[in-house]
CSV table of C-alpha atoms in Angstrom, one decimal:
chain,number,residue,atom,x,y,z
C,26,UNK,CA,-25.7,-1.7,22.9
C,27,UNK,CA,-23.1,-0.2,20.6
C,28,UNK,CA,-19.6,-1.3,21.6
C,29,UNK,CA,-17.7,1.0,19.2
C,30,UNK,CA,-18.9,4.6,19.1
C,31,UNK,CA,-17.7,6.7,16.2
C,32,UNK,CA,-17.9,10.5,15.6
C,33,UNK,CA,-18.5,12.7,13.8
C,34,UNK,CA,-21.2,11.2,11.5
C,35,UNK,CA,-20.1,13.5,8.7
C,36,UNK,CA,-17.2,15.9,8.1
C,37,UNK,CA,-16.3,18.4,5.4
C,38,UNK,CA,-12.8,19.8,5.1
C,39,UNK,CA,-10.9,21.8,2.6
C,40,UNK,CA,-8.2,20.3,0.4
C,41,UNK,CA,-5.0,20.1,2.5
C,42,UNK,CA,-6.8,20.0,5.8
C,43,UNK,CA,-6.5,17.3,8.4
C,44,UNK,CA,-9.8,15.5,9.2
C,45,UNK,CA,-9.9,13.7,12.4
C,46,UNK,CA,-12.3,10.8,13.1
C,47,UNK,CA,-12.7,9.5,16.6
C,48,UNK,CA,-13.8,6.2,18.0
C,49,UNK,CA,-14.3,4.9,21.6
C,50,UNK,CA,-14.8,1.3,22.7
C,51,UNK,CA,-16.0,-0.5,25.8
C,52,UNK,CA,-14.8,-4.1,25.5
C,53,UNK,CA,-11.3,-4.3,27.0
C,54,UNK,CA,-10.8,-7.7,25.3
C,55,UNK,CA,-10.5,-5.9,21.9
C,56,UNK,CA,-6.9,-6.4,20.7
C,57,UNK,CA,-7.0,-5.2,17.0
C,58,UNK,CA,-8.3,-1.9,15.7
C,59,UNK,CA,-8.5,-1.5,11.9
C,60,UNK,CA,-9.9,1.4,9.9
C,61,UNK,CA,-11.7,0.8,6.7
C,62,UNK,CA,-12.4,3.2,3.8
C,63,UNK,CA,-15.5,2.7,1.6
C,64,UNK,CA,-16.3,4.3,-1.7
C,65,UNK,CA,-19.9,4.2,-3.1
C,66,UNK,CA,-20.8,0.8,-4.6
C,67,UNK,CA,-17.6,-0.8,-3.2
C,68,UNK,CA,-16.9,-2.9,-0.2
C,69,UNK,CA,-14.9,-1.6,2.8
C,70,UNK,CA,-11.1,-1.6,2.1
C,71,UNK,CA,-8.6,-1.9,4.9
C,72,UNK,CA,-6.7,1.3,5.3
C,73,UNK,CA,-4.6,0.9,8.4
C,74,UNK,CA,-4.7,-1.0,11.7
C,75,UNK,CA,-3.2,-0.8,15.2
C,76,UNK,CA,-2.7,-3.1,18.2
C,77,UNK,CA,-3.1,-1.8,21.8
C,78,UNK,CA,0.6,-2.0,22.6
C,79,UNK,CA,1.3,0.8,20.2
C,80,UNK,CA,0.2,4.4,20.7
C,81,UNK,CA,0.6,5.6,17.1
C,82,UNK,CA,0.9,4.1,13.7
C,83,UNK,CA,1.5,6.0,10.5
C,84,UNK,CA,1.1,4.7,6.9
C,85,UNK,CA,1.6,7.4,4.2
C,86,UNK,CA,-0.9,10.2,4.9
C,87,UNK,CA,-2.9,8.1,7.4
C,88,UNK,CA,-2.2,8.0,11.1
C,89,UNK,CA,-3.9,6.2,13.9
C,90,UNK,CA,-3.5,7.5,17.5
C,91,UNK,CA,-4.4,5.1,20.2
C,92,UNK,CA,-5.1,5.8,23.9
C,93,UNK,CA,-5.5,2.5,25.8
C,94,UNK,CA,-6.4,4.0,29.2
C,95,UNK,CA,-9.1,6.1,27.7
C,96,UNK,CA,-10.3,3.3,25.3
C,97,UNK,CA,-10.2,5.7,22.4
C,98,UNK,CA,-8.5,5.7,19.0
C,99,UNK,CA,-8.6,8.2,16.1
C,100,UNK,CA,-7.7,8.5,12.4
C,101,UNK,CA,-5.9,11.5,11.1
C,102,UNK,CA,-5.6,12.1,7.3
C,103,UNK,CA,-2.8,14.5,6.6
C,104,UNK,CA,-2.9,16.8,3.5
C,105,UNK,CA,-6.4,15.5,2.6
C,106,UNK,CA,-7.3,15.3,-1.1
C,107,UNK,CA,-10.7,15.2,-2.9
C,108,UNK,CA,-9.9,11.6,-3.7
C,109,UNK,CA,-10.1,10.9,0.1
C,110,UNK,CA,-13.8,11.6,0.0
C,111,UNK,CA,-15.4,8.4,1.2
C,112,UNK,CA,-17.0,6.8,4.3
C,113,UNK,CA,-14.6,5.7,7.0
C,114,UNK,CA,-15.3,3.0,9.5
C,115,UNK,CA,-13.4,2.2,12.7
C,116,UNK,CA,-13.7,-1.3,14.0
C,117,UNK,CA,-12.4,-3.6,16.7
C,118,UNK,CA,-11.9,-7.3,17.2
C,119,UNK,CA,-10.8,-9.7,19.9
C,120,UNK,CA,-8.8,-12.9,19.3
C,121,UNK,CA,-11.1,-14.7,21.8
C,122,UNK,CA,-14.1,-13.7,19.7
C,123,UNK,CA,-12.9,-15.3,16.5
C,124,UNK,CA,-11.7,-11.9,15.3
C,125,UNK,CA,-15.1,-10.9,14.2
C,126,UNK,CA,-15.2,-7.1,13.6
C,127,UNK,CA,-17.4,-4.7,15.6
C,128,UNK,CA,-17.8,-1.6,13.6
C,129,UNK,CA,-18.5,2.0,14.4
C,130,UNK,CA,-21.4,3.7,12.5
C,131,UNK,CA,-19.2,5.3,9.9
C,132,UNK,CA,-18.1,8.9,9.0
C,133,UNK,CA,-18.9,10.4,5.7
C,134,UNK,CA,-15.9,12.6,4.7
C,135,UNK,CA,-16.0,15.2,2.0
C,136,UNK,CA,-12.8,17.0,0.9
C,137,UNK,CA,-13.5,20.1,-1.0
C,138,UNK,CA,-11.2,21.9,-3.4
E,1,UNK,CA,-4.7,-12.4,-7.1
E,2,UNK,CA,-8.5,-12.1,-7.2
E,3,UNK,CA,-10.2,-10.5,-4.3
E,4,UNK,CA,-13.4,-11.5,-2.6
E,5,UNK,CA,-16.3,-11.7,-5.0
E,6,UNK,CA,-20.0,-11.7,-4.3
E,7,UNK,CA,-23.0,-12.5,-6.4
E,8,UNK,CA,-25.4,-11.0,-7.2
E,9,UNK,CA,-24.5,-7.3,-6.8
E,10,UNK,CA,-28.2,-6.4,-6.4
E,11,UNK,CA,-31.3,-8.4,-5.7
E,12,UNK,CA,-34.9,-7.1,-5.5
E,13,UNK,CA,-37.4,-9.6,-4.2
E,14,UNK,CA,-40.9,-9.7,-2.8
E,15,UNK,CA,-41.6,-10.3,0.8
E,16,UNK,CA,-42.0,-14.1,1.3
E,17,UNK,CA,-39.6,-15.1,-1.5
E,18,UNK,CA,-36.3,-16.8,-1.1
E,19,UNK,CA,-32.9,-15.3,-2.0
E,20,UNK,CA,-29.5,-16.9,-2.0
E,21,UNK,CA,-26.3,-14.8,-1.8
E,22,UNK,CA,-23.0,-16.2,-2.8
E,23,UNK,CA,-19.5,-15.3,-1.7
E,24,UNK,CA,-16.2,-16.5,-3.1
E,25,UNK,CA,-13.3,-15.7,-0.7
E,26,UNK,CA,-9.7,-15.2,-1.6
E,27,UNK,CA,-8.2,-18.5,-2.4
E,28,UNK,CA,-6.5,-20.1,0.6
E,29,UNK,CA,-8.4,-18.0,3.2
E,30,UNK,CA,-9.7,-20.3,5.8
E,31,UNK,CA,-11.8,-17.7,7.6
E,32,UNK,CA,-15.0,-16.4,6.0
E,33,UNK,CA,-17.3,-13.8,7.6
E,34,UNK,CA,-20.7,-12.5,6.7
E,35,UNK,CA,-21.7,-9.0,7.7
E,36,UNK,CA,-24.8,-6.8,7.0
E,37,UNK,CA,-25.3,-3.1,6.9
E,38,UNK,CA,-28.9,-1.9,7.3
E,39,UNK,CA,-29.3,1.6,5.9
E,40,UNK,CA,-27.9,4.3,8.2
E,41,UNK,CA,-26.6,1.8,10.7
E,42,UNK,CA,-23.3,0.2,11.4
E,43,UNK,CA,-22.0,-2.9,9.7
E,44,UNK,CA,-22.9,-5.9,11.8
E,45,UNK,CA,-21.4,-9.3,12.1
E,46,UNK,CA,-23.6,-12.3,11.1
E,47,UNK,CA,-21.4,-15.3,11.2
E,48,UNK,CA,-18.0,-16.8,10.9
E,49,UNK,CA,-16.7,-19.9,9.1
E,50,UNK,CA,-13.4,-21.6,9.6
E,51,UNK,CA,-13.0,-23.8,6.5
E,52,UNK,CA,-16.4,-25.5,6.3
E,53,UNK,CA,-17.3,-25.3,10.0
E,54,UNK,CA,-19.5,-22.6,11.5
E,55,UNK,CA,-17.3,-21.1,14.3
E,56,UNK,CA,-19.7,-18.4,15.4
E,57,UNK,CA,-23.3,-17.7,14.2
E,58,UNK,CA,-24.2,-15.4,17.1
E,59,UNK,CA,-25.1,-12.5,14.8
E,60,UNK,CA,-27.6,-14.4,12.7
E,61,UNK,CA,-31.0,-12.6,13.1
E,62,UNK,CA,-33.2,-15.6,13.2
E,63,UNK,CA,-33.8,-19.1,11.7
E,64,UNK,CA,-34.9,-17.6,8.3
E,65,UNK,CA,-31.2,-17.2,7.6
E,66,UNK,CA,-29.1,-20.2,6.6
E,67,UNK,CA,-25.4,-20.1,5.7
E,68,UNK,CA,-23.3,-22.9,4.3
E,69,UNK,CA,-19.7,-23.3,3.2
E,70,UNK,CA,-19.5,-26.8,1.6
E,71,UNK,CA,-16.0,-27.9,1.0
E,72,UNK,CA,-14.6,-24.9,2.7
E,73,UNK,CA,-14.5,-22.8,-0.4
E,74,UNK,CA,-17.4,-20.5,-1.4
E,75,UNK,CA,-20.2,-19.7,0.9
E,76,UNK,CA,-23.9,-19.1,0.4
E,77,UNK,CA,-26.4,-17.2,2.6
E,78,UNK,CA,-30.0,-18.1,2.1
E,79,UNK,CA,-32.9,-16.0,3.4
E,80,UNK,CA,-36.2,-17.9,3.4
E,81,UNK,CA,-38.8,-16.4,3.6
E,82,UNK,CA,-37.5,-12.8,3.2
E,83,UNK,CA,-39.0,-10.0,5.3
E,84,UNK,CA,-38.9,-6.3,4.8
E,85,UNK,CA,-36.4,-5.8,7.6
E,86,UNK,CA,-33.9,-8.1,5.8
E,87,UNK,CA,-33.2,-5.3,3.3
E,88,UNK,CA,-29.6,-4.0,3.4
E,89,UNK,CA,-26.1,-4.6,2.0
E,90,UNK,CA,-24.6,-8.0,2.8
E,91,UNK,CA,-20.9,-8.2,2.9
E,92,UNK,CA,-18.6,-11.1,2.9
E,93,UNK,CA,-15.0,-11.0,4.1
E,94,UNK,CA,-12.2,-13.4,4.3
E,95,UNK,CA,-8.9,-13.7,6.1
E,96,UNK,CA,-6.0,-16.1,6.4
E,97,UNK,CA,-5.6,-18.7,9.1
E,98,UNK,CA,-3.8,-17.3,12.1
E,99,UNK,CA,-2.6,-20.8,13.1
E,100,UNK,CA,-0.8,-20.9,9.8
E,101,UNK,CA,0.9,-17.6,10.6
E,102,UNK,CA,-1.5,-15.5,8.6
E,103,UNK,CA,-2.7,-11.9,9.3
E,104,UNK,CA,-5.9,-10.7,11.0
E,105,UNK,CA,-6.6,-8.6,8.0
E,106,UNK,CA,-10.1,-9.1,6.6
E,107,UNK,CA,-10.7,-8.4,3.0
E,108,UNK,CA,-14.2,-7.5,2.0
E,109,UNK,CA,-16.2,-8.1,-1.1
E,110,UNK,CA,-18.2,-5.4,-2.9
E,111,UNK,CA,-21.4,-6.6,-1.2
E,112,UNK,CA,-24.9,-7.6,-2.3
E,113,UNK,CA,-27.6,-5.0,-2.0
E,114,UNK,CA,-30.8,-6.8,-1.1
E,115,UNK,CA,-34.1,-5.0,-1.3
E,116,UNK,CA,-37.2,-6.8,0.0
E,117,UNK,CA,-40.5,-5.2,-1.2
């Protein structure tokens, strides 16, 4: 049973476009929702994170939108660049669960010139 | 400040052999997590240490996997004997103690790619 569902599996956008990656969760105990960016041969790197009492968080070109009632959250990348080409993972954790992360399956993003 | 380091970066072993993976967390991070990504699937939790104590090992696949964190610093994950389905990338992550006012942020190492033939 996958507790965090992520879509799409892959995404190709043109430079300057706004890729959107969506995640949905089931466990209402989740209280922390990070996004990780991973380049080939590297480990996941924390990009941005949100808590359920906030509906949107923006850091630079990256924005998380959070819908608590729908149990969904999404990552938007403004003015995407070829250097943003990577795999993106959404995740969720609960304080009561030792903050272990439950990941989505990942989205391979390619930004073309 | 050094990040999370893992050794080796790659390991290729025969079925039935033993392999030990090592993780050095960020200095001062009490929480240490092990995760695994099998090809094409999501990154899955294996276990969680708080200092030297196992807090949660609910994700460990079976008793062929043994994790230790002696002294609360580095951790090792031993697979003995290795099976074909153990192949994947093993990640280690560390985070600060929340009780000490730290953040939930988990910092990941580069991973160890394990191939069992």
